[in-house]
Amino acid sequence: MSSIVQNQYTPDYVSPPGETLEEILDERGMTQADLASRMGRPKKTISEIVNGKAAITPDTALQLEKVLGISASFWNNRERHYREFLARQEDNKRLKEQVSWLKQLPVKAIIELGWIKLYQDTVEQLREVLNFFAVASPEQWEAIWINNLSVSFRQSPVFTSDRGAVSAWLRRGEIKASEIDCAEFSDRKFREVLTQIRLLTIQSPEIFQPEMVRLCAESGVALVFVPQLPKTRVCGATRWLNPNKALIQLSLRYKTNDHFWFAFFHEAGHVLLHGKRDVFLEVDNHQDSTEQSKEDEANIFAADFLIPSHEWNNFIQLGNRSKGAIQQFADEIGIHPGIVVGRMQNKAILPHSHCNSLKTKFDWKNSNIIEVR
């Protein structure tokens, strides 16, 4: 459980710089008229400054420095602190009217994952969530993370009903991707990298995960692993952060290696086959006819990259469905046998109850790959 962040002390009142100016004039036995005369400014201007109706400008601060011997930086800082205080007061007032927006978001879940801090004060909690999304208000969150995404991403029922959770998941991926230093994207280099990554399917997560991230970064792709949030059923996402940097985000929803590797190569297919303006959100057990052609293309890419079609056809024609034959075939093409089993089950060549011992189950919570609740 996350510890509660105690509210930082913020004063309820900050005096305007004019009060300080008035105190100094009283100490020196100087009237506002005297000061105005020495500064060459109208009496009305000095009165407005003293009464907090006018700000001390940098020019005024320099004049006060000459007349009173108190540095311009002192007056500028007093004025800045006061105006910031007034702005924060107005901001707090607005935020108090917007705290109900937090109900649209899985705040508890993202606190438990350590994505944001827990605050006692609801206004401070709201400010923390806005900082997480890098927006100034709930209205801007709606504009950037919902309206834009609803155009770009597939219109899945999950996104419609759990848009707060999905947007939080996507934002976490964006944050993690920003921490990865990538080379400029190269189509040729990424294809070479995928060939190297394919050889990692026989390795454990502790070995293949950091190597995958490193290799993808060398080709201009930020690969991040972000646990799914409740009710989202999100498997992965692909989008471009800028023309030279693609993002592949995986939720690790699937627990066996055949699903994991197919999901990764599926997203890689989107990067290589589809435009840089295309954005894909993969949701479990959801078909969207408007984007299905591109999803089919990514599926074919993943299947053929993992198991080349000619190798697959030759193996299937032999008709041997035994564990030994599957293992031998996997060894020959340099891939984990669990991936072959998964393909055979998907094509109804094997029942889903057969040969599962050849698959590897991943315990992501006990790995160092993703944040753990």
mmCIF file of C-alpha atoms in Angstrom:
data_model
loop_
_atom_site.group_PDB
_atom_site.id
_atom_site.type_symbol
_atom_site.label_atom_id
_atom_site.label_comp_id
_atom_site.label_asym_id
_atom_site.label_seq_id
_atom_site.Cartn_x
_atom_site.Cartn_y
_atom_site.Cartn_z
ATOM 1 C CA MET A 1 0.000 0.000 0.000
ATOM 2 C CA SER A 2 1.292 3.418 -0.918
ATOM 3 C CA SER A 3 2.052 5.831 1.887
ATOM 4 C CA ILE A 4 -0.030 8.984 2.051
ATOM 5 C CA VAL A 5 1.718 12.191 1.103
ATOM 6 C CA GLN A 6 1.016 14.786 3.734
ATOM 7 C CA ASN A 7 -0.249 18.063 2.387
ATOM 8 C CA GLN A 8 2.521 20.556 1.869
ATOM 9 C CA TYR A 9 2.154 23.738 3.854
ATOM 10 C CA THR A 10 0.824 26.555 1.753
ATOM 11 C CA PRO A 11 -0.012 29.848 3.499
ATOM 12 C CA ASP A 12 -3.643 30.940 3.483
ATOM 13 C CA TYR A 13 -2.586 34.519 2.966
ATOM 14 C CA VAL A 14 0.346 36.289 1.336
ATOM 15 C CA SER A 15 0.524 40.022 1.748
ATOM 16 C CA PRO A 16 0.827 42.149 -1.370
ATOM 17 C CA PRO A 17 4.184 43.889 -1.934
ATOM 18 C CA GLY A 18 2.432 47.192 -1.377
ATOM 19 C CA GLU A 19 2.060 46.403 2.340
ATOM 20 C CA THR A 20 5.817 45.947 2.619
ATOM 21 C CA LEU A 21 6.356 49.197 0.758
ATOM 22 C CA GLU A 22 3.970 51.026 3.078
ATOM 23 C CA GLU A 23 5.772 49.685 6.183
ATOM 24 C CA ILE A 24 9.141 50.877 4.836
ATOM 25 C CA LEU A 25 7.732 54.324 4.080
ATOM 26 C CA ASP A 26 6.340 54.560 7.632
ATOM 27 C CA GLU A 27 9.699 53.526 9.121
ATOM 28 C CA ARG A 28 11.459 56.215 7.140
ATOM 29 C CA GLY A 29 8.886 58.913 7.725
ATOM 30 C CA MET A 30 8.274 59.190 3.991
ATOM 31 C CA THR A 31 4.859 59.800 2.452
ATOM 32 C CA GLN A 32 3.525 58.259 -0.717
ATOM 33 C CA ALA A 33 3.712 61.710 -2.288
ATOM 34 C CA ASP A 34 7.390 61.952 -1.343
ATOM 35 C CA LEU A 35 8.105 58.603 -2.943
ATOM 36 C CA ALA A 36 6.161 59.505 -6.074
ATOM 37 C CA SER A 37 8.131 62.744 -6.387
ATOM 38 C CA ARG A 38 11.497 61.004 -5.958
ATOM 39 C CA MET A 39 10.561 58.332 -8.497
ATOM 40 C CA GLY A 40 8.977 60.728 -10.948
ATOM 41 C CA ARG A 41 5.747 58.716 -10.915
ATOM 42 C CA PRO A 42 2.131 59.836 -10.433
ATOM 43 C CA LYS A 43 0.829 59.730 -6.848
ATOM 44 C CA LYS A 44 -2.031 57.557 -8.084
ATOM 45 C CA THR A 45 0.406 54.867 -9.244
ATOM 46 C CA ILE A 46 2.123 54.680 -5.834
ATOM 47 C CA SER A 47 -1.275 54.546 -4.102
ATOM 48 C CA GLU A 48 -2.408 51.670 -6.308
ATOM 49 C CA ILE A 49 0.807 49.745 -5.600
ATOM 50 C CA VAL A 50 0.443 50.261 -1.839
ATOM 51 C CA ASN A 51 -3.191 49.111 -1.962
ATOM 52 C CA GLY A 52 -2.412 46.051 -4.094
ATOM 53 C CA LYS A 53 -4.336 47.323 -7.111
ATOM 54 C CA ALA A 54 -1.260 47.647 -9.326
ATOM 55 C CA ALA A 55 1.722 45.356 -9.770
ATOM 56 C CA ILE A 56 5.339 46.328 -9.245
ATOM 57 C CA THR A 57 6.878 46.123 -12.707
ATOM 58 C CA PRO A 58 10.596 45.493 -13.293
ATOM 59 C CA ASP A 59 11.023 49.208 -14.141
ATOM 60 C CA THR A 60 9.288 50.193 -10.922
ATOM 61 C CA ALA A 61 11.453 47.756 -8.966
ATOM 62 C CA LEU A 62 14.598 49.419 -10.348
ATOM 63 C CA GLN A 63 13.287 52.851 -9.341
ATOM 64 C CA LEU A 64 12.521 51.607 -5.830
ATOM 65 C CA GLU A 65 16.050 50.232 -5.632
ATOM 66 C CA LYS A 66 17.495 53.679 -6.417
ATOM 67 C CA VAL A 67 15.202 55.604 -4.067
ATOM 68 C CA LEU A 68 14.979 53.168 -1.115
ATOM 69 C CA GLY A 69 18.251 51.257 -1.484
ATOM 70 C CA ILE A 70 16.417 47.928 -1.482
ATOM 71 C CA SER A 71 17.336 45.687 -4.420
ATOM 72 C CA ALA A 72 15.086 45.373 -7.428
ATOM 73 C CA SER A 73 15.262 41.578 -7.095
ATOM 74 C CA PHE A 74 13.610 41.864 -3.656
ATOM 75 C CA TRP A 75 10.638 43.738 -5.113
ATOM 76 C CA ASN A 76 10.421 41.514 -8.158
ATOM 77 C CA ASN A 77 10.421 38.378 -5.987
ATOM 78 C CA ARG A 78 7.760 39.803 -3.642
ATOM 79 C CA GLU A 79 5.580 40.634 -6.621
ATOM 80 C CA ARG A 80 6.127 37.233 -8.260
ATOM 81 C CA HIS A 81 5.342 35.311 -5.067
ATOM 82 C CA TYR A 82 2.207 37.352 -4.500
ATOM 83 C CA ARG A 83 0.895 36.917 -8.038
ATOM 84 C CA GLU A 84 1.687 33.189 -7.908
ATOM 85 C CA PHE A 85 -0.237 32.971 -4.633
ATOM 86 C CA LEU A 86 -3.262 34.644 -6.217
ATOM 87 C CA ALA A 87 -3.038 32.323 -9.224
ATOM 88 C CA ARG A 88 -2.864 29.251 -6.991
ATOM 89 C CA GLN A 89 -5.868 30.457 -5.029
ATOM 90 C CA GLU A 90 -7.849 30.709 -8.246
ATOM 91 C CA ASP A 91 -6.537 27.347 -9.421
ATOM 92 C CA ASN A 92 -7.550 25.678 -6.151
ATOM 93 C CA LYS A 93 -11.002 27.186 -6.473
ATOM 94 C CA ARG A 94 -11.399 25.721 -9.955
ATOM 95 C CA LEU A 95 -10.004 22.336 -8.952
ATOM 96 C CA LYS A 96 -12.407 22.030 -6.007
ATOM 97 C CA GLU A 97 -15.225 22.151 -8.518
ATOM 98 C CA GLN A 98 -13.617 19.395 -10.616
ATOM 99 C CA VAL A 99 -12.691 16.695 -8.086
ATOM 100 C CA SER A 100 -15.642 14.547 -9.161
ATOM 101 C CA TRP A 101 -13.730 13.910 -12.415
ATOM 102 C CA LEU A 102 -11.460 11.540 -10.493
ATOM 103 C CA LYS A 103 -14.325 9.040 -10.415
ATOM 104 C CA GLN A 104 -13.758 8.437 -14.131
ATOM 105 C CA LEU A 105 -10.250 7.133 -13.454
ATOM 106 C CA PRO A 106 -8.827 4.056 -11.679
ATOM 107 C CA VAL A 107 -6.978 6.283 -9.209
ATOM 108 C CA LYS A 108 -6.585 3.579 -6.561
ATOM 109 C CA ALA A 109 -5.096 1.121 -9.043
ATOM 110 C CA ILE A 110 -2.529 3.530 -10.465
ATOM 111 C CA ILE A 111 -1.554 4.591 -6.951
ATOM 112 C CA GLU A 112 -0.961 0.931 -6.024
ATOM 113 C CA LEU A 113 1.203 0.514 -9.118
ATOM 114 C CA GLY A 114 3.267 3.514 -8.046
ATOM 115 C CA TRP A 115 2.402 5.631 -11.080
ATOM 116 C CA ILE A 116 1.184 8.494 -8.893
ATOM 117 C CA LYS A 117 1.297 9.414 -5.206
ATOM 118 C CA LEU A 118 -1.593 9.218 -2.756
ATOM 119 C CA TYR A 119 -2.724 12.474 -1.172
ATOM 120 C CA GLN A 120 -5.163 13.062 1.671
ATOM 121 C CA ASP A 121 -6.475 16.233 0.098
ATOM 122 C CA THR A 122 -8.698 15.627 -2.932
ATOM 123 C CA VAL A 123 -7.538 18.812 -4.661
ATOM 124 C CA GLU A 124 -3.909 17.734 -4.336
ATOM 125 C CA GLN A 125 -4.863 14.279 -5.610
ATOM 126 C CA LEU A 126 -6.553 15.876 -8.601
ATOM 127 C CA ARG A 127 -3.471 17.984 -9.278
ATOM 128 C CA GLU A 128 -1.298 14.842 -9.099
ATOM 129 C CA VAL A 129 -3.475 13.060 -11.660
ATOM 130 C CA LEU A 130 -3.417 16.049 -13.992
ATOM 131 C CA ASN A 131 0.380 16.096 -13.729
ATOM 132 C CA PHE A 132 0.432 12.402 -14.616
ATOM 133 C CA PHE A 133 -1.540 13.048 -17.798
ATOM 134 C CA ALA A 134 0.443 16.241 -18.500
ATOM 135 C CA VAL A 135 -2.696 18.339 -18.867
ATOM 136 C CA ALA A 136 -3.880 21.482 -17.093
ATOM 137 C CA SER A 137 -7.511 20.507 -16.588
ATOM 138 C CA PRO A 138 -10.049 17.685 -16.989
ATOM 139 C CA GLU A 139 -11.269 19.467 -20.113
ATOM 140 C CA GLN A 140 -7.817 19.160 -21.679
ATOM 141 C CA TRP A 141 -7.671 15.491 -20.687
ATOM 142 C CA GLU A 142 -10.938 15.005 -22.525
ATOM 143 C CA ALA A 143 -9.620 16.811 -25.582
ATOM 144 C CA ILE A 144 -6.225 15.093 -25.772
ATOM 145 C CA TRP A 145 -6.673 11.643 -24.279
ATOM 146 C CA ILE A 146 -10.272 10.936 -25.237
ATOM 147 C CA ASN A 147 -11.394 12.930 -28.268
ATOM 148 C CA ASN A 148 -8.126 12.398 -30.148
ATOM 149 C CA LEU A 149 -7.875 8.743 -29.174
ATOM 150 C CA SER A 150 -11.487 8.004 -30.046
ATOM 151 C CA VAL A 151 -10.662 9.036 -33.606
ATOM 152 C CA SER A 152 -7.366 7.176 -33.825
ATOM 153 C CA PHE A 153 -7.999 3.998 -31.866
ATOM 154 C CA ARG A 154 -10.375 1.241 -32.738
ATOM 155 C CA GLN A 155 -13.825 1.948 -31.306
ATOM 156 C CA SER A 156 -13.899 -0.972 -28.915
ATOM 157 C CA PRO A 157 -16.568 -1.330 -26.223
ATOM 158 C CA VAL A 158 -13.720 -1.459 -23.699
ATOM 159 C CA PHE A 159 -12.395 1.941 -24.727
ATOM 160 C CA THR A 160 -15.885 3.419 -24.618
ATOM 161 C CA SER A 161 -16.766 2.080 -21.160
ATOM 162 C CA ASP A 162 -13.343 2.234 -19.507
ATOM 163 C CA ARG A 163 -11.768 5.166 -21.256
ATOM 164 C CA GLY A 164 -10.203 6.470 -18.051
ATOM 165 C CA ALA A 165 -8.378 3.205 -17.407
ATOM 166 C CA VAL A 166 -7.295 2.805 -21.033
ATOM 167 C CA SER A 167 -6.021 6.392 -21.228
ATOM 168 C CA ALA A 168 -4.058 5.896 -17.996
ATOM 169 C CA TRP A 169 -2.508 2.716 -19.366
ATOM 170 C CA LEU A 170 -1.541 4.468 -22.585
ATOM 171 C CA ARG A 171 -0.109 7.446 -20.723
ATOM 172 C CA ARG A 172 2.063 5.184 -18.572
ATOM 173 C CA GLY A 173 3.458 3.636 -21.731
ATOM 174 C CA GLU A 174 4.207 7.071 -23.133
ATOM 175 C CA ILE A 175 6.064 8.030 -19.945
ATOM 176 C CA LYS A 176 8.137 4.848 -19.959
ATOM 177 C CA ALA A 177 8.908 5.248 -23.654
ATOM 178 C CA SER A 178 10.213 8.764 -23.030
ATOM 179 C CA GLU A 179 12.866 7.232 -20.770
ATOM 180 C CA ILE A 180 14.215 5.048 -23.596
ATOM 181 C CA ASP A 181 16.880 6.643 -25.758
ATOM 182 C CA CYS A 182 16.194 5.422 -29.288
ATOM 183 C CA ALA A 183 18.065 5.735 -32.553
ATOM 184 C CA GLU A 184 16.147 7.126 -35.519
ATOM 185 C CA PHE A 185 13.731 4.568 -36.866
ATOM 186 C CA SER A 186 15.013 2.349 -39.644
ATOM 187 C CA ASP A 187 12.737 -0.118 -41.405
ATOM 188 C CA ARG A 188 15.708 -2.237 -42.487
ATOM 189 C CA LYS A 189 17.281 -2.215 -39.045
ATOM 190 C CA PHE A 190 14.019 -3.133 -37.324
ATOM 191 C CA ARG A 191 13.544 -6.135 -39.604
ATOM 192 C CA GLU A 192 17.078 -7.252 -38.744
ATOM 193 C CA VAL A 193 16.333 -6.761 -35.066
ATOM 194 C CA LEU A 194 13.182 -8.894 -35.287
ATOM 195 C CA THR A 195 15.257 -11.747 -36.670
ATOM 196 C CA GLN A 196 17.535 -11.503 -33.637
ATOM 197 C CA ILE A 197 14.588 -11.254 -31.252
ATOM 198 C CA ARG A 198 13.005 -14.357 -32.757
ATOM 199 C CA LEU A 199 16.027 -16.322 -31.545
ATOM 200 C CA LEU A 200 15.267 -15.142 -27.990
ATOM 201 C CA THR A 201 11.982 -17.077 -27.817
ATOM 202 C CA ILE A 202 13.798 -20.011 -26.228
ATOM 203 C CA GLN A 203 15.111 -17.806 -23.389
ATOM 204 C CA SER A 204 13.549 -16.858 -20.045
ATOM 205 C CA PRO A 205 11.973 -13.406 -19.506
ATOM 206 C CA GLU A 206 14.924 -12.261 -17.397
ATOM 207 C CA ILE A 207 17.158 -12.781 -20.428
ATOM 208 C CA PHE A 208 14.945 -11.843 -23.382
ATOM 209 C CA GLN A 209 13.215 -8.760 -21.951
ATOM 210 C CA PRO A 210 16.184 -6.396 -21.533
ATOM 211 C CA GLU A 211 17.649 -7.635 -24.810
ATOM 212 C CA MET A 212 14.384 -6.967 -26.638
ATOM 213 C CA VAL A 213 14.244 -3.437 -25.278
ATOM 214 C CA ARG A 214 17.869 -2.796 -26.236
ATOM 215 C CA LEU A 215 17.539 -4.169 -29.756
ATOM 216 C CA CYS A 216 14.288 -2.346 -30.462
ATOM 217 C CA ALA A 217 15.782 0.941 -29.254
ATOM 218 C CA GLU A 218 18.679 0.507 -31.690
ATOM 219 C CA SER A 219 16.184 0.477 -34.545
ATOM 220 C CA GLY A 220 14.023 3.395 -33.364
ATOM 221 C CA VAL A 221 11.306 1.494 -31.491
ATOM 222 C CA ALA A 222 10.579 1.999 -27.804
ATOM 223 C CA LEU A 223 9.327 -1.285 -26.339
ATOM 224 C CA VAL A 224 7.586 -0.970 -22.968
ATOM 225 C CA PHE A 225 5.770 -3.382 -20.687
ATOM 226 C CA VAL A 226 2.860 -1.918 -18.720
ATOM 227 C CA PRO A 227 0.477 -4.046 -16.645
ATOM 228 C CA GLN A 228 -3.150 -3.802 -17.628
ATOM 229 C CA LEU A 229 -5.556 -1.923 -15.384
ATOM 230 C CA PRO A 230 -8.808 -3.481 -14.130
ATOM 231 C CA LYS A 231 -11.521 -4.029 -16.752
ATOM 232 C CA THR A 232 -9.442 -2.904 -19.700
ATOM 233 C CA ARG A 233 -8.575 -6.292 -21.303
ATOM 234 C CA VAL A 234 -5.940 -4.425 -23.316
ATOM 235 C CA CYS A 235 -3.269 -6.641 -24.863
ATOM 236 C CA GLY A 236 -1.077 -4.136 -26.658
ATOM 237 C CA ALA A 237 -0.831 -0.892 -28.550
ATOM 238 C CA THR A 238 1.248 0.522 -31.367
ATOM 239 C CA ARG A 239 1.675 4.186 -32.246
ATOM 240 C CA TRP A 240 4.285 6.690 -33.316
ATOM 241 C CA LEU A 241 5.521 9.228 -30.773
ATOM 242 C CA ASN A 242 7.218 11.195 -33.528
ATOM 243 C CA PRO A 243 8.291 10.440 -37.134
ATOM 244 C CA ASN A 244 11.495 8.790 -35.910
ATOM 245 C CA LYS A 245 10.271 6.899 -32.839
ATOM 246 C CA ALA A 246 7.642 4.164 -32.692
ATOM 247 C CA LEU A 247 6.119 2.784 -29.502
ATOM 248 C CA ILE A 248 5.146 -0.840 -28.920
ATOM 249 C CA GLN A 249 3.328 -1.275 -25.614
ATOM 250 C CA LEU A 250 2.466 -4.683 -24.187
ATOM 251 C CA SER A 251 0.258 -5.381 -21.177
ATOM 252 C CA LEU A 252 1.409 -8.978 -20.606
ATOM 253 C CA ARG A 253 -2.208 -10.007 -20.293
ATOM 254 C CA TYR A 254 -1.337 -13.397 -21.711
ATOM 255 C CA LYS A 255 0.397 -15.834 -19.415
ATOM 256 C CA THR A 256 1.971 -18.302 -21.871
ATOM 257 C CA ASN A 257 4.883 -17.720 -24.194
ATOM 258 C CA ASP A 258 3.002 -18.512 -27.409
ATOM 259 C CA HIS A 259 0.538 -15.663 -26.798
ATOM 260 C CA PHE A 260 3.247 -13.282 -25.668
ATOM 261 C CA TRP A 261 5.471 -13.757 -28.687
ATOM 262 C CA PHE A 262 2.601 -13.593 -31.147
ATOM 263 C CA ALA A 263 1.405 -10.341 -29.511
ATOM 264 C CA PHE A 264 4.851 -8.760 -29.841
ATOM 265 C CA PHE A 265 5.329 -9.717 -33.490
ATOM 266 C CA HIS A 266 1.761 -8.628 -34.237
ATOM 267 C CA GLU A 267 2.578 -5.128 -32.957
ATOM 268 C CA ALA A 268 5.861 -5.191 -34.871
ATOM 269 C CA GLY A 269 3.829 -5.919 -37.977
ATOM 270 C CA HIS A 270 1.840 -2.726 -37.441
ATOM 271 C CA VAL A 271 5.079 -0.743 -37.209
ATOM 272 C CA LEU A 272 6.419 -2.118 -40.491
ATOM 273 C CA LEU A 273 3.263 -2.475 -42.548
ATOM 274 C CA HIS A 274 1.137 0.518 -41.650
ATOM 275 C CA GLY A 275 1.496 4.285 -41.724
ATOM 276 C CA LYS A 276 3.018 6.465 -39.057
ATOM 277 C CA ARG A 277 -0.349 8.097 -38.442
ATOM 278 C CA ASP A 278 -2.013 4.759 -37.731
ATOM 279 C CA VAL A 279 -2.636 3.954 -34.091
ATOM 280 C CA PHE A 280 -3.671 0.506 -32.893
ATOM 281 C CA LEU A 281 -5.150 -0.621 -29.602
ATOM 282 C CA GLU A 282 -5.433 -4.383 -29.285
ATOM 283 C CA VAL A 283 -8.256 -5.578 -27.062
ATOM 284 C CA ASP A 284 -8.820 -9.193 -26.119
ATOM 285 C CA ASN A 285 -11.714 -10.936 -27.891
ATOM 286 C CA HIS A 286 -12.763 -7.900 -29.887
ATOM 287 C CA GLN A 287 -13.118 -7.648 -33.623
ATOM 288 C CA ASP A 288 -13.498 -4.300 -35.367
ATOM 289 C CA SER A 289 -14.467 -4.556 -39.023
ATOM 290 C CA THR A 290 -13.240 -1.026 -39.785
ATOM 291 C CA GLU A 291 -9.648 -2.005 -39.006
ATOM 292 C CA GLN A 292 -9.816 -5.749 -39.509
ATOM 293 C CA SER A 293 -7.846 -5.760 -42.749
ATOM 294 C CA LYS A 294 -4.847 -4.195 -40.990
ATOM 295 C CA GLU A 295 -5.266 -6.532 -38.031
ATOM 296 C CA ASP A 296 -5.295 -9.487 -40.432
ATOM 297 C CA GLU A 297 -2.135 -8.197 -42.089
ATOM 298 C CA ALA A 298 -0.420 -7.907 -38.689
ATOM 299 C CA ASN A 299 -1.579 -11.429 -37.787
ATOM 300 C CA ILE A 300 -0.163 -12.876 -41.001
ATOM 301 C CA PHE A 301 3.095 -10.995 -40.481
ATOM 302 C CA ALA A 302 3.469 -12.374 -36.949
ATOM 303 C CA ALA A 303 2.600 -15.926 -37.942
ATOM 304 C CA ASP A 304 4.986 -16.005 -40.909
ATOM 305 C CA PHE A 305 7.827 -14.302 -39.067
ATOM 306 C CA LEU A 306 7.657 -16.748 -36.186
ATOM 307 C CA ILE A 307 7.123 -19.822 -38.352
ATOM 308 C CA PRO A 308 7.873 -19.279 -42.068
ATOM 309 C CA SER A 309 4.955 -20.491 -44.177
ATOM 310 C CA HIS A 310 6.970 -22.997 -46.250
ATOM 311 C CA GLU A 311 8.427 -24.555 -43.077
ATOM 312 C CA TRP A 312 4.970 -24.688 -41.557
ATOM 313 C CA ASN A 313 3.382 -26.318 -44.583
ATOM 314 C CA ASN A 314 6.092 -28.962 -44.792
ATOM 315 C CA PHE A 315 5.677 -29.819 -41.116
ATOM 316 C CA ILE A 316 1.884 -30.043 -41.263
ATOM 317 C CA GLN A 317 1.987 -32.257 -44.345
ATOM 318 C CA LEU A 318 4.021 -34.807 -42.405
ATOM 319 C CA GLY A 319 1.018 -35.323 -40.138
ATOM 320 C CA ASN A 320 3.018 -36.116 -37.001
ATOM 321 C CA ARG A 321 1.354 -34.442 -33.992
ATOM 322 C CA SER A 322 3.493 -35.925 -31.233
ATOM 323 C CA LYS A 323 5.396 -33.890 -28.698
ATOM 324 C CA GLY A 324 8.637 -35.294 -30.014
ATOM 325 C CA ALA A 325 7.870 -34.199 -33.570
ATOM 326 C CA ILE A 326 6.869 -30.720 -32.396
ATOM 327 C CA GLN A 327 10.037 -30.366 -30.366
ATOM 328 C CA GLN A 328 12.196 -31.532 -33.254
ATOM 329 C CA PHE A 329 10.522 -29.120 -35.680
ATOM 330 C CA ALA A 330 10.930 -26.218 -33.239
ATOM 331 C CA ASP A 331 14.618 -27.040 -32.822
ATOM 332 C CA GLU A 332 15.116 -27.143 -36.583
ATOM 333 C CA ILE A 333 13.660 -23.673 -37.158
ATOM 334 C CA GLY A 334 15.146 -22.184 -33.970
ATOM 335 C CA ILE A 335 12.018 -21.338 -32.057
ATOM 336 C CA HIS A 336 10.358 -22.350 -28.800
ATOM 337 C CA PRO A 337 8.077 -25.420 -29.182
ATOM 338 C CA GLY A 338 5.307 -23.666 -27.260
ATOM 339 C CA ILE A 339 4.901 -21.278 -30.193
ATOM 340 C CA VAL A 340 4.395 -24.216 -32.535
ATOM 341 C CA VAL A 341 1.814 -25.716 -30.169
ATOM 342 C CA GLY A 342 -0.030 -22.412 -29.971
ATOM 343 C CA ARG A 343 -0.146 -22.161 -33.769
ATOM 344 C CA MET A 344 -1.429 -25.717 -34.100
ATOM 345 C CA GLN A 345 -4.121 -25.105 -31.498
ATOM 346 C CA ASN A 346 -5.137 -21.853 -33.188
ATOM 347 C CA LYS A 347 -5.500 -23.666 -36.511
ATOM 348 C CA ALA A 348 -7.495 -26.483 -34.848
ATOM 349 C CA ILE A 349 -4.782 -28.988 -35.736
ATOM 350 C CA LEU A 350 -4.372 -29.756 -32.038
ATOM 351 C CA PRO A 351 -7.063 -29.592 -29.318
ATOM 352 C CA HIS A 352 -6.409 -26.800 -26.824
ATOM 353 C CA SER A 353 -5.914 -29.459 -24.156
ATOM 354 C CA HIS A 354 -3.016 -31.157 -25.962
ATOM 355 C CA CYS A 355 0.748 -30.582 -25.669
ATOM 356 C CA ASN A 356 0.445 -27.605 -23.314
ATOM 357 C CA SER A 357 3.396 -28.931 -21.351
ATOM 358 C CA LEU A 358 5.573 -27.695 -24.234
ATOM 359 C CA LYS A 359 4.487 -24.120 -23.532
ATOM 360 C CA THR A 360 6.119 -21.910 -20.922
ATOM 361 C CA LYS A 361 4.028 -20.058 -18.388
ATOM 362 C CA PHE A 362 5.265 -16.619 -17.327
ATOM 363 C CA ASP A 363 4.946 -15.328 -13.780
ATOM 364 C CA TRP A 364 5.265 -11.642 -14.562
ATOM 365 C CA LYS A 365 4.587 -10.534 -10.988
ATOM 366 C CA ASN A 366 7.736 -12.234 -9.804
ATOM 367 C CA SER A 367 9.872 -10.837 -12.614
ATOM 368 C CA ASN A 368 11.579 -7.475 -12.887
ATOM 369 C CA ILE A 369 9.888 -6.655 -16.171
ATOM 370 C CA ILE A 370 6.877 -4.643 -15.051
ATOM 371 C CA GLU A 371 5.647 -2.716 -12.061
ATOM 372 C CA VAL A 372 4.069 -4.977 -9.498
ATOM 373 C CA ARG A 373 0.971 -4.082 -7.515
#
